XYZ file of C-alpha atoms in Angstrom:
470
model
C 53.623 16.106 7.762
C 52.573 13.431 5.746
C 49.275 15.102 4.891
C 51.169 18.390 4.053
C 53.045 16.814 2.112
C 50.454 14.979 -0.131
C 48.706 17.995 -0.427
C 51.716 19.875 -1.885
C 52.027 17.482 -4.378
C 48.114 17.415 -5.339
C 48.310 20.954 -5.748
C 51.132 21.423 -7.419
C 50.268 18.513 -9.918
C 47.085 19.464 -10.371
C 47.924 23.427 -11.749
C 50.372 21.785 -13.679
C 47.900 18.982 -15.147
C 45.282 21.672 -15.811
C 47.807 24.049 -17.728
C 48.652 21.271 -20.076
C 45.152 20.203 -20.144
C 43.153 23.499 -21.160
C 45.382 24.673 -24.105
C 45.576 20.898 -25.308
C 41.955 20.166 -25.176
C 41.497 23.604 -27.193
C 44.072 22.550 -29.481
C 42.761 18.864 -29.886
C 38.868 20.653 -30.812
C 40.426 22.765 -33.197
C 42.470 20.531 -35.169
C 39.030 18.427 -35.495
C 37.313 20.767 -36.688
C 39.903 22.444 -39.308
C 40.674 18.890 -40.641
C 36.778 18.738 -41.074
C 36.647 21.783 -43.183
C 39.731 21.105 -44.859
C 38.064 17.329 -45.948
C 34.730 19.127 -46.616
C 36.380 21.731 -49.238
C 38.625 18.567 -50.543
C 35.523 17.062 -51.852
C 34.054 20.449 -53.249
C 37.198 20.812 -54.863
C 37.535 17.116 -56.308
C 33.963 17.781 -57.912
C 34.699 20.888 -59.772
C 36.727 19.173 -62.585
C 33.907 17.037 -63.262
C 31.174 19.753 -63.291
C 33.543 21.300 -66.291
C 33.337 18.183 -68.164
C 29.673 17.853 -67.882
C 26.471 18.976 -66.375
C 24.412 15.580 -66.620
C 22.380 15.877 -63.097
C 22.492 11.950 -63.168
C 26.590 11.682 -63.526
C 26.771 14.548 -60.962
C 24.504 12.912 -58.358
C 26.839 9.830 -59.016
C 30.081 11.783 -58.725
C 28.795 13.576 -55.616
C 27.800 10.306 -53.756
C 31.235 8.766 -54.537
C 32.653 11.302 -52.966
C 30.350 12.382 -50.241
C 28.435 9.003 -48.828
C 26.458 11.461 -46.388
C 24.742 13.000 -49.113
C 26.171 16.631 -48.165
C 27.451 17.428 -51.277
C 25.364 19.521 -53.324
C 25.399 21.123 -56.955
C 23.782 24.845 -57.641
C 23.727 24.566 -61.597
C 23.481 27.954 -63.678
C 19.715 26.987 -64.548
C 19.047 27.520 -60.748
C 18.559 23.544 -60.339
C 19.791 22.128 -57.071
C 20.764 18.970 -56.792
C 20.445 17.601 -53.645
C 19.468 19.006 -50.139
C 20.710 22.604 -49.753
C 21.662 24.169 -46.422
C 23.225 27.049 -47.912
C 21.747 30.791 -46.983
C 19.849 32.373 -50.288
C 22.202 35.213 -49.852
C 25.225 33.700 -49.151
C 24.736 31.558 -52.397
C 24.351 34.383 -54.408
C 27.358 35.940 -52.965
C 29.200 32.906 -53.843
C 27.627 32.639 -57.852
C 27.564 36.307 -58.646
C 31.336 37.413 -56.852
C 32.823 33.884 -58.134
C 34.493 33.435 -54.367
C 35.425 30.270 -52.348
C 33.228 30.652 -49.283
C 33.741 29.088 -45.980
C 31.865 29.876 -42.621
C 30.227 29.110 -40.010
C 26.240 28.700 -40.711
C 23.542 27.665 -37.985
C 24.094 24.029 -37.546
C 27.284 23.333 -38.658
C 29.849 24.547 -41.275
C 29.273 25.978 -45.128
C 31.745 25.519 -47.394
C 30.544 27.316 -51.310
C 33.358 26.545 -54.759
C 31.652 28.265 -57.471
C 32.590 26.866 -60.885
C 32.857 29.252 -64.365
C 31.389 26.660 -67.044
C 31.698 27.475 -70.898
C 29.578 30.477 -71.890
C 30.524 32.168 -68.484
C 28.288 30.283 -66.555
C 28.879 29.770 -62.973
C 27.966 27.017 -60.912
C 28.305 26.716 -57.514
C 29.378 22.788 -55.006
C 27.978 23.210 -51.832
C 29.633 20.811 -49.124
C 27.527 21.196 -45.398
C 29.536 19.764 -42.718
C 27.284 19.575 -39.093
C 28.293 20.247 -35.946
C 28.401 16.875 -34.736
C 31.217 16.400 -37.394
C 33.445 19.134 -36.323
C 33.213 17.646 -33.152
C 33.814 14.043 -33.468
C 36.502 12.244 -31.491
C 36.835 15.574 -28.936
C 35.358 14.213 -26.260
C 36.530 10.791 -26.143
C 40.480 12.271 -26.839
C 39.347 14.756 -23.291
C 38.476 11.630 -21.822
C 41.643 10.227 -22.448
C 44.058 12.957 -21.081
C 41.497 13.561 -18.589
C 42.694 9.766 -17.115
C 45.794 10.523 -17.921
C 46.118 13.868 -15.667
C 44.115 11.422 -12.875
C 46.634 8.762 -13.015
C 49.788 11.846 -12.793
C 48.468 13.310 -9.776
C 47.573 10.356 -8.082
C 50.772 8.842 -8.439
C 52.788 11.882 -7.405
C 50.242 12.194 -4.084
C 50.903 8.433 -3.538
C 55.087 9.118 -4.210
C 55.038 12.188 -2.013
C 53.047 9.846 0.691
C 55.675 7.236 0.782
C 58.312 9.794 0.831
C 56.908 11.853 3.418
C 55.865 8.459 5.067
C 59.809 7.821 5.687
C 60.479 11.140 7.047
C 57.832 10.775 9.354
C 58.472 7.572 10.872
C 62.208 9.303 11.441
C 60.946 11.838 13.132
C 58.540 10.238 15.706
C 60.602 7.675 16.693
C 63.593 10.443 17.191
C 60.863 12.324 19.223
C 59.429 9.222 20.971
C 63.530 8.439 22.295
C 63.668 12.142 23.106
C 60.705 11.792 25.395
C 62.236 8.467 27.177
C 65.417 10.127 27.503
C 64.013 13.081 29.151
C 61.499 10.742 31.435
C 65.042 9.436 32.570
C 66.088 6.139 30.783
C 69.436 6.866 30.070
C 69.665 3.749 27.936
C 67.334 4.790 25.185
C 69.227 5.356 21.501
C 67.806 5.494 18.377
C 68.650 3.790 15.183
C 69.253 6.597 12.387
C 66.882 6.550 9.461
C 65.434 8.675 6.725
C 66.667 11.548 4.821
C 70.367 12.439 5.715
C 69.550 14.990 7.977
C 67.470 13.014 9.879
C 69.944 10.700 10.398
C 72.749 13.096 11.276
C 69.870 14.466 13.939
C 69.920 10.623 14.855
C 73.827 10.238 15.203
C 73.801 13.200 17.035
C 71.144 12.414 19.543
C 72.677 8.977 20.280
C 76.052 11.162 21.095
C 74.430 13.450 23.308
C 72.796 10.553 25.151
C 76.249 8.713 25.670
C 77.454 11.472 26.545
C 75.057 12.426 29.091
C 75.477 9.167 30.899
C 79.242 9.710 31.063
C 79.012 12.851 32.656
C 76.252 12.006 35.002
C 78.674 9.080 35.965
C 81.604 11.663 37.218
C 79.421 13.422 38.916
C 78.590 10.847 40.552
C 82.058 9.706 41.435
C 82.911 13.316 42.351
C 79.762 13.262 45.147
C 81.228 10.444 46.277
C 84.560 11.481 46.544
C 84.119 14.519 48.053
C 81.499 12.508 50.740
C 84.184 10.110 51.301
C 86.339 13.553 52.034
C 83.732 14.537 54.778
C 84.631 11.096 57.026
C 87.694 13.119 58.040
C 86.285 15.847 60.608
C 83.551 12.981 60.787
C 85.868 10.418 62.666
C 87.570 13.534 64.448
C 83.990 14.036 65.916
C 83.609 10.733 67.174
C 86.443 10.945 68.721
C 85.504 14.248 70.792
C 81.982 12.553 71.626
C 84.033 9.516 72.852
C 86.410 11.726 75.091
C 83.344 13.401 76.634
C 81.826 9.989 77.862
C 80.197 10.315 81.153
C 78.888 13.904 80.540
C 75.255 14.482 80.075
C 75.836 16.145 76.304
C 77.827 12.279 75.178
C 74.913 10.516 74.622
C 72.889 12.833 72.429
C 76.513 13.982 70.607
C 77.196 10.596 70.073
C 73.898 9.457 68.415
C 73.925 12.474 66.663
C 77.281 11.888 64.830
C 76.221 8.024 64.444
C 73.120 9.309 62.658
C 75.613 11.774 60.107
C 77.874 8.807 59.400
C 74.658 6.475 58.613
C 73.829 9.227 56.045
C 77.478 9.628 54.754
C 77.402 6.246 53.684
C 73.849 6.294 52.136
C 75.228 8.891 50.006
C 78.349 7.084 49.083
C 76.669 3.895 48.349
C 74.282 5.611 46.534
C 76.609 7.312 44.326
C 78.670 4.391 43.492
C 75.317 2.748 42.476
C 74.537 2.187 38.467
C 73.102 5.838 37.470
C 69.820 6.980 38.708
C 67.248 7.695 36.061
C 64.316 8.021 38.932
C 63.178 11.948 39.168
C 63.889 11.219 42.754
C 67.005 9.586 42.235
C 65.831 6.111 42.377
C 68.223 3.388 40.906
C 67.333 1.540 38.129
C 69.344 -1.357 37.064
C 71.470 -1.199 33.809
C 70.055 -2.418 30.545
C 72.480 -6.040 30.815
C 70.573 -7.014 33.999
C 67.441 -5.840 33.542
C 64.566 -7.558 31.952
C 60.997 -7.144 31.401
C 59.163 -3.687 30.813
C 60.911 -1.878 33.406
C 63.822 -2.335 31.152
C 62.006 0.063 28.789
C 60.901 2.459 31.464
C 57.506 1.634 30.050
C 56.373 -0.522 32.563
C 55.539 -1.050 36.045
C 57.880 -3.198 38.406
C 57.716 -4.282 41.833
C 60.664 -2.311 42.797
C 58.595 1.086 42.987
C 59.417 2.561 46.042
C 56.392 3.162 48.650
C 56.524 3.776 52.426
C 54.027 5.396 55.236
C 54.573 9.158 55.059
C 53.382 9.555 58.459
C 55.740 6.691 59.993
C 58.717 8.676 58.492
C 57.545 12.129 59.636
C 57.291 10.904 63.591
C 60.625 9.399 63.418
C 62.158 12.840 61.949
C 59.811 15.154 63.832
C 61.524 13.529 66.979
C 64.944 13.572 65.721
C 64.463 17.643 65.556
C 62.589 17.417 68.729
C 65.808 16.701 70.173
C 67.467 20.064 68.755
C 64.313 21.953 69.458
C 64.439 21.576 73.267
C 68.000 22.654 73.390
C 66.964 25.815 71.516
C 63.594 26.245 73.511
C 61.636 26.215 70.444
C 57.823 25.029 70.634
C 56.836 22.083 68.858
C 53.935 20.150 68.171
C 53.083 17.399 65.434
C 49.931 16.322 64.859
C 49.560 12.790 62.663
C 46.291 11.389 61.482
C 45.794 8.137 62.041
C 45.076 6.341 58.932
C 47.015 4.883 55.872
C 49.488 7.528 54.528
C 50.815 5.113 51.747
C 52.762 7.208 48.838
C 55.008 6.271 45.704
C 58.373 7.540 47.528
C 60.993 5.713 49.300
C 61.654 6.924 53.359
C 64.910 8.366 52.408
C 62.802 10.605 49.859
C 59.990 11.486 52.402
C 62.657 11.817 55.306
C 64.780 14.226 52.748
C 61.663 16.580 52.673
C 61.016 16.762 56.425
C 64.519 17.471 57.055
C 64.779 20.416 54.188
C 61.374 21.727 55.895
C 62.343 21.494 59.335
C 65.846 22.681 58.678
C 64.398 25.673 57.010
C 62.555 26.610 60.261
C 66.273 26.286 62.491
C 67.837 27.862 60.121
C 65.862 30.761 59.256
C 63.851 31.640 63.020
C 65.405 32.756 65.740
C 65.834 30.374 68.689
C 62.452 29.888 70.531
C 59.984 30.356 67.224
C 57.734 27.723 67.995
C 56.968 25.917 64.810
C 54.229 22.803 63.930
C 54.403 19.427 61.643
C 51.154 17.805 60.957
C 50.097 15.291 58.299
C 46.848 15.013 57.067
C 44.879 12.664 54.667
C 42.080 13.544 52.294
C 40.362 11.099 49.713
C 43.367 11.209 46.933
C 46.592 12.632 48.855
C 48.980 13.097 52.049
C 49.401 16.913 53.157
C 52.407 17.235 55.024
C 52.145 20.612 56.529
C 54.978 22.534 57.958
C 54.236 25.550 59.696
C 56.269 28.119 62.039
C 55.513 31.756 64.012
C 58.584 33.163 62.367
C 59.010 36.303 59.802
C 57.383 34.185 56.654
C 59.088 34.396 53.482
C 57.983 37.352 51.596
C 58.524 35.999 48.121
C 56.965 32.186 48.237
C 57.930 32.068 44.164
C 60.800 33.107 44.175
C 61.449 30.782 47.175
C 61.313 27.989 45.288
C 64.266 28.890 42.939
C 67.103 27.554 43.437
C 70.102 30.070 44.705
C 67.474 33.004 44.084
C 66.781 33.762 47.661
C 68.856 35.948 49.810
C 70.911 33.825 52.439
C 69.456 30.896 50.832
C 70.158 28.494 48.465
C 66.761 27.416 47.699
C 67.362 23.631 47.570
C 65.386 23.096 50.786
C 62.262 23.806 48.751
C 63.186 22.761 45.618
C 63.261 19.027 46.997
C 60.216 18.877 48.548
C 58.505 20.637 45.448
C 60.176 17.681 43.153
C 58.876 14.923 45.800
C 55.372 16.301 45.450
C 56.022 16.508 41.728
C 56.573 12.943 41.652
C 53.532 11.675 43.106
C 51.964 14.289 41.124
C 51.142 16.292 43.962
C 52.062 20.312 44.715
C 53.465 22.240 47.098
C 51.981 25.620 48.274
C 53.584 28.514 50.580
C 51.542 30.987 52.606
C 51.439 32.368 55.597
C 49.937 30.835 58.245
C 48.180 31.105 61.810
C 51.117 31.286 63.470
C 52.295 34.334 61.795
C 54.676 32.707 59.891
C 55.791 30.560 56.972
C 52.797 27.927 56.205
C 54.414 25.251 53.716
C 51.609 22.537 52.245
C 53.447 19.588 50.378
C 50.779 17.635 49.155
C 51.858 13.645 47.633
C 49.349 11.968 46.041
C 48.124 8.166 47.403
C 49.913 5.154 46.480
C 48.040 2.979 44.477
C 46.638 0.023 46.503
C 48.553 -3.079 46.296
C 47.488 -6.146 44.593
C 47.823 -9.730 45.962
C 49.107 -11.977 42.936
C 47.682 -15.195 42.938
C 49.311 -18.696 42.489
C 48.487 -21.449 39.738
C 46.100 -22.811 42.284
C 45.089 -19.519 43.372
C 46.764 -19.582 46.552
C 47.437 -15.846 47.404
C 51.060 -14.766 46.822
C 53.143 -11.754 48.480
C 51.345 -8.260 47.918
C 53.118 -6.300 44.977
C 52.755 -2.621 43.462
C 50.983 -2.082 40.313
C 49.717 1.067 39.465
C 45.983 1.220 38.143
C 45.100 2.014 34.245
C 44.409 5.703 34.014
């Protein structure tokens, strides 16, 4: 903007500079040269009362050099004597002596001014007064010089006004784009200070509004998910209760683990809820902007707090939580887990959350007794977690991935396992698969290795995350 802006004002300058410029420097060679003509016939004119008083060639070469120091003068007598160097045309002298007219033109060389005189007897004589070019002309270039600078020193000061200017407004804008950008990367503290033109800084006021508000209505929500989780420990306790009066049958056990397992999740929910807003894209907490120091106050910065956990680890222990439900339905299933590191930049709840939204999609969308496979695989730069079932497919894998676009589905299922991939920067693919069915790929890109941080002495400290330089 800055650049446009200069150039605006360098062209509009400029055309305005060179309109003044071209009829003034016109105007400034003209006026030289009619002031040299005008001078030049002065002096023909001042000689003409002294060639009636006399024609003594020595007191008119004395009167002519008075007036003329340049010698330019000359005197045409009636005898046909010159005196002095004549530039006049042969013709245009005689036009001048025999038609008794004031002549003044331009000749080769410079200018020709002719005054004939009548002398007693009817005699004419004629002053001659040759001004040269390099008369008319003196002074013009030094006065183009002059506005020439002048015009320079114009447009470069309006370029370097408009620069400043635009300088302001563009300073406004990035740093109203630059909080924009944090805001939408998820630091809910980020305001701006208004600057600039007025608009700018209504923009300003008005993005510091939205972001307050924002954070207050992301903080009922969060109460409201929390109340209404709080709501669900009703039939939750009434639950318990049944498992507790069917102790002793073969069904308590599993029941009872079951609801144990739903009430550990409850209260992850509720606590998490209750938390200071997440700003994660996974819902990770981040601590408020009072109690939190250091770059991760920014959100520019690594921290130590990045979540990371073995993606295999958590699929066996939620593979055999379904395995459970599987048996009683008579479905199939097998779960094949490589056997080296699986590290990725997501917490277990966030890794378990995806399993469970796969897995669920497969009980709820198969008939009972579809087999259906989990598998997790490593390659040099990411973790596939593969999902895979002999069921009907899904016919429309894109729109599958919408939320509430799918028939008899709300699409969430999906959704959060594409946003986990997204977060490691990974993908997520749907096809069909050997099996006949639906053949889901998440793919979550490696953790970064961890680093050991070393002591004063360099005695090797805890291990802690920090993400390489890209």
């Amino acid at each position: 903007m800055r650049r446009s802006l200069a150039g605006v004002a360098l062209a509009v300058t400029s055309m305005v500079a060179l309109s003044f410029l071209i009829p003034l420097g016109a105007l400034v060679m003209s006026l030289v040269k009619e002031q040299s003509v005008t001078a030049a016939e002065q002096r023909a004119a001042a000689l003409a009362p002294v060639l009636t008083l006399t024609t003594d060639p020595s007191a008119l070469r004395e009167s002519a050099a008075g007036l003329d120091a340049a010698d330019h003068l000359v005197v045409h007598l009636p005898d046909a004597q010159s005196l002095g160097d004549s530039q006049a045309p042969v013709k245009l002298l005689e036009r001048a002596q025999q038609g008794r007219e004031s002549i003044s033109q331009k000749t080769p060389g410079g200018w020709i001014c002719l005054q004939p005189v009548v002398l007693p007897g009817d005699r004419v004589a004629v002053i001659e007064n040759f001004v040269p070019d390099e008369e008319l002309t003196r002074g013009v270039k030094a006065s183009w010089a002059v506005m020439l600078l002048l015009a320079v020193g114009l447009v470069g000061g309006s370029v370097l006004v408009a620069d400043r200017l635009g300088a302001k407004v563009v300073r406004s804008s990035k740093k109203l784009a630059e909080a924009s950008r944090t805001l939408g990367q998820g630091n809910l503290d980020t305001r701006v200070e208004p600057m600039g033109p007025k608009e700018l800084r209504d923009a300003g006021v008005a993005f510091n509004a939205m972001a307050h508000r924002m954070t207050e209505l992301l903080a009922i929500e969060r109460e409201l998910v929390a109340d209404l989780s709080h709501r669900l420990r009703t039939p939750l306790t009434a639950l318990h209760l049944a498992s507790e009066r069917m102790a002793g049958t073969p069904e308590s056990a599993r029941v009872e683990e079951a609801v144990h397992a739903l009430e550990s999740e409850l209260q992850a929910i509720i606590t998490a809820a209750r938390t200071p807003l997440a700003v994660g894209p996974m819902g990770h907490g981040m601590r408020s902007a009072e109690t939190n120091t250091g770059p991760q106050a920014t959100g520019t910065g690594p921290s130590s707090e990045c979540p990371r956990c073995e993606a295999a680890d958590v699929v066996r222990r939620r593979t055999a939580f379904w395995a459970v439900l599987a048996e009683q339905q008579n479905r199939p299933c097998s779960l094949d887990l490589t056997q080296e590191p699986t590290a990725v930049s997501l917490s277990d709840d966030d890794i378990a959350a995806v399993v469970d939204a796969l897995i669920g999609n497969v009980f709820s969308h198969t008939p009972p007794g579809t087999a259906f496979g989990v598998r997790v695989a490593r390659t040099a730069q990411a973790v596939e977690l593969v999902v895979e079932d002999s069921g009907p497919g899904i016919p429309e894998p894109d729109r599958a991935l919408s939320r509430g676009s799918s028939t008899g589905s709300s699409g969430l299922g999906l959704d959060i396992a594409r946003r986990a991939a997204a977060v490691t920067g990974g993908t997520m693919r749907i096809a069909q698969g050997p099996r006949g069915g639906a053949h889901i790929t998440v793919v979550f890109a490696l953790a970064p290795p961890l680093r050991p941080e070393r002591g004063p002495r360099g005695s090797r400290r805890r291990a802690r995350w920090w993400p390489r330089k890209r």
